[in-house]
mmCIF file of C-alpha atoms in Angstrom:
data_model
loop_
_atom_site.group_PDB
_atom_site.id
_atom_site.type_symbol
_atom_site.label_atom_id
_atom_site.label_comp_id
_atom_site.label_asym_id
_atom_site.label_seq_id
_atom_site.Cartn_x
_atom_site.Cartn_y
_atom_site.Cartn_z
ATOM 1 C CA UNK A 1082 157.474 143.469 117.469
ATOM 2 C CA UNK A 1083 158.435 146.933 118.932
ATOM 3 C CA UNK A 1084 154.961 148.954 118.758
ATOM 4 C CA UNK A 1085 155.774 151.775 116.240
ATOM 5 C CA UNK A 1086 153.812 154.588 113.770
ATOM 6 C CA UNK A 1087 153.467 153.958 110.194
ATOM 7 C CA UNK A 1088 152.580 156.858 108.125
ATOM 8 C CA UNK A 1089 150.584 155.323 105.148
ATOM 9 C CA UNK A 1090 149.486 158.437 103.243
ATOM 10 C CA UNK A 1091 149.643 162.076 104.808
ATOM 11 C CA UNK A 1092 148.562 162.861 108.249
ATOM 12 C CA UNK A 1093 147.118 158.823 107.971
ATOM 13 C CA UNK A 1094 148.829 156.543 110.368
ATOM 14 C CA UNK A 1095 148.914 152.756 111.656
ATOM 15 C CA UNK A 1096 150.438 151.838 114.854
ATOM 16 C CA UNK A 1097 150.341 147.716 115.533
ATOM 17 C CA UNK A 1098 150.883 146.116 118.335
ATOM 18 C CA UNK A 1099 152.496 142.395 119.180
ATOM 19 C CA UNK A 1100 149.738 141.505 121.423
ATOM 20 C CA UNK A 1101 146.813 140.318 119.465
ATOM 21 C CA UNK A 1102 148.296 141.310 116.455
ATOM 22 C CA UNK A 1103 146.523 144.636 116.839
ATOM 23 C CA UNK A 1104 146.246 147.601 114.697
ATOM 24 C CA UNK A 1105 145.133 151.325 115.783
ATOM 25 C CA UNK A 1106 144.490 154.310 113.467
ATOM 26 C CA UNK A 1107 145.536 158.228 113.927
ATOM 27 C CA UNK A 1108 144.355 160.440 110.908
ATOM 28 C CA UNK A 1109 145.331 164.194 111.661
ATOM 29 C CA UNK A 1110 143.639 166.896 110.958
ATOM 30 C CA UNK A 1111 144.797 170.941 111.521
ATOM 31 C CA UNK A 1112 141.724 171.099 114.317
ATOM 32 C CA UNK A 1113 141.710 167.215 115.830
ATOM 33 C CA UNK A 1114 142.610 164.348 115.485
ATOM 34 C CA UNK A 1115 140.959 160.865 114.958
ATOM 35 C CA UNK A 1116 142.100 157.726 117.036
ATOM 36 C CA UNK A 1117 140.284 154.340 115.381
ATOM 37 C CA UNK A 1118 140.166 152.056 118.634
ATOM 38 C CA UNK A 1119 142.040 152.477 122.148
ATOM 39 C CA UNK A 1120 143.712 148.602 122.840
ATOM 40 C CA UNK A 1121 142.261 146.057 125.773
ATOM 41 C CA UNK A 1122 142.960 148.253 129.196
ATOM 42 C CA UNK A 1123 142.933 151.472 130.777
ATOM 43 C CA UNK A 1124 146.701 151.197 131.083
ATOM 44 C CA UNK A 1125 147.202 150.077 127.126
ATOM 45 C CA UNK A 1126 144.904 153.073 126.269
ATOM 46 C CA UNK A 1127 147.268 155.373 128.431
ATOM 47 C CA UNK A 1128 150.469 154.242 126.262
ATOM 48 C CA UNK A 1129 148.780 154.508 123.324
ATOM 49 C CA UNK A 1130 147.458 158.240 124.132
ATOM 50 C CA UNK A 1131 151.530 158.941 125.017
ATOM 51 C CA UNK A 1132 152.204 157.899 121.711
ATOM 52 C CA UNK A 1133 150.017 160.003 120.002
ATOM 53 C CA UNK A 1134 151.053 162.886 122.017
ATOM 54 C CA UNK A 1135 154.788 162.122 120.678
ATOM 55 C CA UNK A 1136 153.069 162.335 117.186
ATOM 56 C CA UNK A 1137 150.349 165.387 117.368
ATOM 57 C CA UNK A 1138 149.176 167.880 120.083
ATOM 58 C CA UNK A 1139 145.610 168.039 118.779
ATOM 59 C CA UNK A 1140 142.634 166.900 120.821
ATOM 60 C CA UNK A 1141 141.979 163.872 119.566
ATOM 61 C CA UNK A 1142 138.168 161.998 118.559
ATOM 62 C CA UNK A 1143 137.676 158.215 119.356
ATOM 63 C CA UNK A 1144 136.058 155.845 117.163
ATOM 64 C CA UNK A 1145 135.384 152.323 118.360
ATOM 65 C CA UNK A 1146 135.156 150.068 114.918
ATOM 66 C CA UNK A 1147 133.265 147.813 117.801
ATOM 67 C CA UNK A 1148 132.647 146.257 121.075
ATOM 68 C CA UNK A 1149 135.320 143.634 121.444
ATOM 69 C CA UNK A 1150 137.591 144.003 124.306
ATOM 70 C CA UNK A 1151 140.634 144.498 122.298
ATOM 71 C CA UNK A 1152 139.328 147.410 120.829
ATOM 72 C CA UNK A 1153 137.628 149.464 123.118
ATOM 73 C CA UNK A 1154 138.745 149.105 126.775
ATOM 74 C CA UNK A 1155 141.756 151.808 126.639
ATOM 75 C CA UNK A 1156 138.870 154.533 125.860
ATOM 76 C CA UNK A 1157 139.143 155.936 129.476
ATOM 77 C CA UNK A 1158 142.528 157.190 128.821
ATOM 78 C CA UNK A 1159 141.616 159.671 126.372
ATOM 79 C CA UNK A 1160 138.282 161.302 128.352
ATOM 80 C CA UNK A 1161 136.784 163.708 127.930
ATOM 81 C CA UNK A 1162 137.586 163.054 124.229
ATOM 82 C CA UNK A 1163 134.399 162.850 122.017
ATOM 83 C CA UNK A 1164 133.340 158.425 121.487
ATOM 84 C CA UNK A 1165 131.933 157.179 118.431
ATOM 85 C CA UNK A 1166 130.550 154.079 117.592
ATOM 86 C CA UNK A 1167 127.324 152.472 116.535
ATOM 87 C CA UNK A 1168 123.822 152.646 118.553
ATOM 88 C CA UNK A 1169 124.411 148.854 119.086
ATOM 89 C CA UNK A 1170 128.345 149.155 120.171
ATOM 90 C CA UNK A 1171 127.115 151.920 122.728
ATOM 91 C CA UNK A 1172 124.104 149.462 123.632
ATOM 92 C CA UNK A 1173 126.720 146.353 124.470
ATOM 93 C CA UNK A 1174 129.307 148.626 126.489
ATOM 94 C CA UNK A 1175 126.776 150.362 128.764
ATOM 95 C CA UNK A 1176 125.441 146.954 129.867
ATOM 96 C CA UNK A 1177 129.105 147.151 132.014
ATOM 97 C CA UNK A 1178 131.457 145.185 130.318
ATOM 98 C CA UNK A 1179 131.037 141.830 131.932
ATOM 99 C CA UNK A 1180 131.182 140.186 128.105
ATOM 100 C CA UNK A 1181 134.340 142.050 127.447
ATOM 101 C CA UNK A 1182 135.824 141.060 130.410
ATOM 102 C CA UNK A 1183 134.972 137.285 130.220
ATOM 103 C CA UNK A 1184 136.908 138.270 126.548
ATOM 104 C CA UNK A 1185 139.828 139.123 127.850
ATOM 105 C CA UNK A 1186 140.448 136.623 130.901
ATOM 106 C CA UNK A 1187 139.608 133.829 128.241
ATOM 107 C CA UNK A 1188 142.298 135.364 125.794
ATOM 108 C CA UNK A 1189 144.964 135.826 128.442
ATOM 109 C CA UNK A 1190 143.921 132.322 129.756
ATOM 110 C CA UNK A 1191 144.431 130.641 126.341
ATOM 111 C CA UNK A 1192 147.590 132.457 126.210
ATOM 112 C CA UNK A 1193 149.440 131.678 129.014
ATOM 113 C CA UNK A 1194 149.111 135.765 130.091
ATOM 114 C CA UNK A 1195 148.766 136.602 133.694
ATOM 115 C CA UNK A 1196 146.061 139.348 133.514
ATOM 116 C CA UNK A 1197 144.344 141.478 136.595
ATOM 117 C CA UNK A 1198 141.016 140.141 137.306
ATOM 118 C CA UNK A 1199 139.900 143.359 137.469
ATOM 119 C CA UNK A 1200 136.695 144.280 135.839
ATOM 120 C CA UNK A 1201 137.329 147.206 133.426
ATOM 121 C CA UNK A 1202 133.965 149.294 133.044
ATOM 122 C CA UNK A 1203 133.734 150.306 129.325
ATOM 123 C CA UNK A 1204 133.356 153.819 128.368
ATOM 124 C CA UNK A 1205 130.178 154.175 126.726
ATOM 125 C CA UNK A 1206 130.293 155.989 123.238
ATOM 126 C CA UNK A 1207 128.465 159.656 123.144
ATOM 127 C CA UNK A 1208 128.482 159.691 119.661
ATOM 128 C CA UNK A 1209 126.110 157.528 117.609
ATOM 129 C CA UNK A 1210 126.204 156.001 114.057
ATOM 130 C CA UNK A 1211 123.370 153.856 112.980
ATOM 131 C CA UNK A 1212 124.245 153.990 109.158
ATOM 132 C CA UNK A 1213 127.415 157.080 107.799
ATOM 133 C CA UNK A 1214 128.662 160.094 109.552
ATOM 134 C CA UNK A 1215 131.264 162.635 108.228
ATOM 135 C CA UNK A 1216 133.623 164.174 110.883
ATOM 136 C CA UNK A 1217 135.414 167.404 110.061
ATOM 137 C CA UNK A 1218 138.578 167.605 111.402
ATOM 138 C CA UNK A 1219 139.339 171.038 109.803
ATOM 139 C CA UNK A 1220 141.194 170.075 106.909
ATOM 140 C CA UNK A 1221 139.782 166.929 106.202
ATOM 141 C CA UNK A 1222 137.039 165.096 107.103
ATOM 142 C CA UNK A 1223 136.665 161.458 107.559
ATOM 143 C CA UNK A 1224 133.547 159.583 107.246
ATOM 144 C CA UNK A 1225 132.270 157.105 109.812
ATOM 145 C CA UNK A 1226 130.808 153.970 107.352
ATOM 146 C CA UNK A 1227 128.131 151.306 108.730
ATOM 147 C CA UNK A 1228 128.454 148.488 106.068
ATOM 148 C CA UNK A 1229 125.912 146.149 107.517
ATOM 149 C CA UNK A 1230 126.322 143.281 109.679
ATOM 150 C CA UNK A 1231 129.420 141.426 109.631
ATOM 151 C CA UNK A 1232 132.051 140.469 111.987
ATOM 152 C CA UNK A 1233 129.557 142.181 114.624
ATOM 153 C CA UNK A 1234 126.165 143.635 114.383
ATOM 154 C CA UNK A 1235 127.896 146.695 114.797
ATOM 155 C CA UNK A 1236 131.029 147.118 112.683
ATOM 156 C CA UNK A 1237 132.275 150.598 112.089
ATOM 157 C CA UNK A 1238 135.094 151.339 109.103
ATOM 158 C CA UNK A 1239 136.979 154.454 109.217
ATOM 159 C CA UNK A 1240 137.167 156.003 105.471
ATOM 160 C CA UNK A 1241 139.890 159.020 104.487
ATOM 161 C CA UNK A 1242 138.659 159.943 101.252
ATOM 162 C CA UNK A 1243 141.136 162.425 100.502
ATOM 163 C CA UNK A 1244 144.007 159.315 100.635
ATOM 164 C CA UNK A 1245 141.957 156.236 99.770
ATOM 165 C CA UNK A 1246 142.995 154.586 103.143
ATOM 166 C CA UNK A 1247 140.221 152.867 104.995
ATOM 167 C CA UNK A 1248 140.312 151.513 109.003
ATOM 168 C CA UNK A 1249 137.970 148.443 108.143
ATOM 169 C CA UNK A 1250 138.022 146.917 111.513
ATOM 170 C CA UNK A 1251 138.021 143.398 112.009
ATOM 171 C CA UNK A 1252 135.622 142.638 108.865
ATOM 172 C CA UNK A 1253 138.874 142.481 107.433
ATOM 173 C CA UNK A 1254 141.834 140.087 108.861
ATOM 174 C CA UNK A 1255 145.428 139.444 107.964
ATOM 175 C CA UNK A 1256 147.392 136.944 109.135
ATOM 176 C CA UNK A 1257 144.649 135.035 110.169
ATOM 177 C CA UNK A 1258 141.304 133.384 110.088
ATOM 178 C CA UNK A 1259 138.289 136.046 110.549
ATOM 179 C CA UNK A 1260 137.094 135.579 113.854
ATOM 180 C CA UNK A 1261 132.886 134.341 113.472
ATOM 181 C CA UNK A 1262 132.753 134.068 117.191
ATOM 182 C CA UNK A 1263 129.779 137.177 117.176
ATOM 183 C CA UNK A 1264 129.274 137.328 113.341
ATOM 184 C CA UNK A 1265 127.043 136.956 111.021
ATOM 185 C CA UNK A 1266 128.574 134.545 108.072
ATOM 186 C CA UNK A 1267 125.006 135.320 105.660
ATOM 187 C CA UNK A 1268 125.370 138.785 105.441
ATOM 188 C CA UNK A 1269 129.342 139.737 105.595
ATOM 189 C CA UNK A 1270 130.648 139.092 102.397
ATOM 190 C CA UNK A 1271 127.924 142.209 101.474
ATOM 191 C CA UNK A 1272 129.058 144.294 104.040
ATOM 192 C CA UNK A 1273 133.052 143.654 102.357
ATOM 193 C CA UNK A 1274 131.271 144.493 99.240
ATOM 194 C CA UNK A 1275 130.053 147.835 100.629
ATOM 195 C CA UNK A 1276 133.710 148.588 101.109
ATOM 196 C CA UNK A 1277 135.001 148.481 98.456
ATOM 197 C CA UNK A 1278 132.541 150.248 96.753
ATOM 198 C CA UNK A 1279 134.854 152.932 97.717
ATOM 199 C CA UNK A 1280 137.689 151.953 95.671
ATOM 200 C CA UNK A 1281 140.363 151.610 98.929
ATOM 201 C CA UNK A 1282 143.835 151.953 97.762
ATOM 202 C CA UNK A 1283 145.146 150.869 101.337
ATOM 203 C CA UNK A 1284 142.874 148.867 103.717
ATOM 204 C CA UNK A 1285 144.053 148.326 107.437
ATOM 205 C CA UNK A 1286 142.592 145.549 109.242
ATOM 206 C CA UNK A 1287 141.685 145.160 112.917
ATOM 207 C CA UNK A 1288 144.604 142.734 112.748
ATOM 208 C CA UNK A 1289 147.902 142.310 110.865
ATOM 209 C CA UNK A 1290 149.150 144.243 108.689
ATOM 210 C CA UNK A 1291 147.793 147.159 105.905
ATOM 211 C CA UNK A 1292 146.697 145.386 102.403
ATOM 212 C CA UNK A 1293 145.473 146.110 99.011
ATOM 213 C CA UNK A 1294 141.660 146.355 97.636
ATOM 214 C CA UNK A 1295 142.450 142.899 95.725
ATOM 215 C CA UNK A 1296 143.249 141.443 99.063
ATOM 216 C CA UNK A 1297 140.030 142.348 100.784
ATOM 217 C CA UNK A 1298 138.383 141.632 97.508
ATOM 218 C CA UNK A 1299 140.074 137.951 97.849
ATOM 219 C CA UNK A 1300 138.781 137.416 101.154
ATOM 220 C CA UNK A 1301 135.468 138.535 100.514
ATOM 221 C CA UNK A 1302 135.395 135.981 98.029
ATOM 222 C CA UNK A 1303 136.399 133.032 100.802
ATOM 223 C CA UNK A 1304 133.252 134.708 103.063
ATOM 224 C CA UNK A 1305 130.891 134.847 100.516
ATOM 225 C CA UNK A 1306 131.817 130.939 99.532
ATOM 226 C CA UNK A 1307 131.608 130.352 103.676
ATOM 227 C CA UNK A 1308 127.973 131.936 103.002
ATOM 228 C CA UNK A 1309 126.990 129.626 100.262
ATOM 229 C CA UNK A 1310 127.742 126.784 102.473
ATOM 230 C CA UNK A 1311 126.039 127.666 105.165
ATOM 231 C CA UNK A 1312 123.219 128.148 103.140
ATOM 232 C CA UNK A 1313 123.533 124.630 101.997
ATOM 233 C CA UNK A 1314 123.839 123.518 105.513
ATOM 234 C CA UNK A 1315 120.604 125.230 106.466
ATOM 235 C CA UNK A 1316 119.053 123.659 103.700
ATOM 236 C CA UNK A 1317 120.149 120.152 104.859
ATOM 237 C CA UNK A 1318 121.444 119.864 101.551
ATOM 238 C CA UNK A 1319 125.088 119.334 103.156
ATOM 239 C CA UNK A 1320 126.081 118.052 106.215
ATOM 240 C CA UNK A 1321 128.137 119.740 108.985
ATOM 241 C CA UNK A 1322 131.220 117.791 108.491
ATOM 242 C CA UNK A 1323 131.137 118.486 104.674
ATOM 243 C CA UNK A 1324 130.388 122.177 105.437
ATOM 244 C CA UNK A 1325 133.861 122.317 107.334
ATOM 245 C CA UNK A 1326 135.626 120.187 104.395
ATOM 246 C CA UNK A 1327 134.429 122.360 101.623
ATOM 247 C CA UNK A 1328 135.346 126.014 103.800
ATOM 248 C CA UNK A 1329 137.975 127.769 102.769
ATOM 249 C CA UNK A 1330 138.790 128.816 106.262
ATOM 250 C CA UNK A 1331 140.211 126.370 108.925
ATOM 251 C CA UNK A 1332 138.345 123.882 110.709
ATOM 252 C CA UNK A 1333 137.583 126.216 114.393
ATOM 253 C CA UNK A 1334 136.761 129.070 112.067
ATOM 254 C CA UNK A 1335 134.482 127.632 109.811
ATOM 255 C CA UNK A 1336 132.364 125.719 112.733
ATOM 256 C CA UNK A 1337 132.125 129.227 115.040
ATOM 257 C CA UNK A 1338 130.538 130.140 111.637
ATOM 258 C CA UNK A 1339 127.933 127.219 111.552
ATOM 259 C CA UNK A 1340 127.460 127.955 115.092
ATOM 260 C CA UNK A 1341 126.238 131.334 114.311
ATOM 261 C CA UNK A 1342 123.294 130.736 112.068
ATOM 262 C CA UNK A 1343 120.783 131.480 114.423
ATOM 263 C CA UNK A 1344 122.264 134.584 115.252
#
């Protein structure tokens, strides 16, 4: 998969990537520009900032939808750009990236990637969100959407009202499992549900490729049945192996899930 820009409503673009399956947002305004996550390195972050240079010679805005290596350690190639994120995203990069790192090598590792041992120190975000934010970007604005805990502690979705198309991070995933390995399985079917309380027409995952409100209303559906058994499971009223039977996610999914219930 050639990396390439996707225009999926006006000024409102996806670029996705073959590594990780990765997705990055650019929504244009007539005085900046917004860029929803910068890829897994300094040197990833670079291309990417080419490639929206090839697009739009606006300053651009950063907004990390979280902490997780993939999606946050190109943000040094786009200084001394403006960083949002939520308090608690800013809280895990400036303790200097060693959890990001360990990310990555065990990624590349599981991959069969040779990778540069190199510890990349995070940018930390000057921008804070603890619940919504609007940013004006002239034209437009966007609005910066907290939906509660999640796929992180931390999740940030991207909104365009003015073209129904919303960045939702990884609380939404195509292609694949969501990932429960920092998550909290109780509470994210309600942040899904605080999505799409705005009525998306086009939703763009962390990962794979754009979908429809009926998809994300689909998978919120499989989370909030994940919920319900780990409920059960807390309750002793099922057993762990039944738990993973009964999921509507794969097996590896399903028990980082259980795993997280003290979380």
């Amino acid at each position: 998969m050639t990396a390439r820009w996707v225009e999926l409503a006006d000024g409102v673009l996806v670029r996705r990537y073959a590594e990780l399956d990765l997705s990055v947002g650019l929504l244009l305004g007539d005085h900046h520009a917004v860029v929803v996550d910068t890829r897994s390195n300094p040197d990833q972050g670079a291309e990417l900032r080419t490639a929206i240079r090839q697009v739009t010679p606006r300053p651009c805005t950063v907004v990390l939808t979280h902490a997780h290596f993939d999606h946050c350690l190109g943000t040094a190639a786009f200084l001394p750009a403006a960083v949002w994120a939520h308090s608690r995203c800013r809280d895990d990069l400036a303790r200097g990236g060693a959890v990001q790192h360990a990310e990555a090598l065990a990624w590349s590792r599981a991959h069969g990637m040779p990778r540069d041992a190199a510890l990349v120190r995070p940018v930390v975000p000057d921008h804070l969100v603890t619940n919504n934010v609007d940013v004006d970007l002239g034209d437009r604005r966007v609005q910066l959407i907290h939906p509660g805990r999640g796929h992180t502690d931390h999740d940030i979705a991207v909104w365009s009202p003015d073209t129904g198309v919303l960045f939702a991070g990884d609380l939404v995933e195509q292609g694949a499992d969501p990932d429960f390995t920092d998550a909290f399985p109780l509470d994210w079917p309600t942040a899904v549900t605080e999505l799409l309380q705005m009525t998306p027409r086009t939703v763009v995952p962390g990962h794979g490729d754009p979908v429809a409100a009926e998809f994300v209303a689909a998978q919120r559906d499989d989370l909030a049945v994940l919920a319900d058994l780990c409920r059960a499971f807390l309750a002793a009223e099922i057993d762990h192996d039944a738990a993973v039977s009964l999921s509507p996610f794969a097996p590896p999914a399903t028990v980082a899930a259980l795993a997280r219930l003290d979380g």
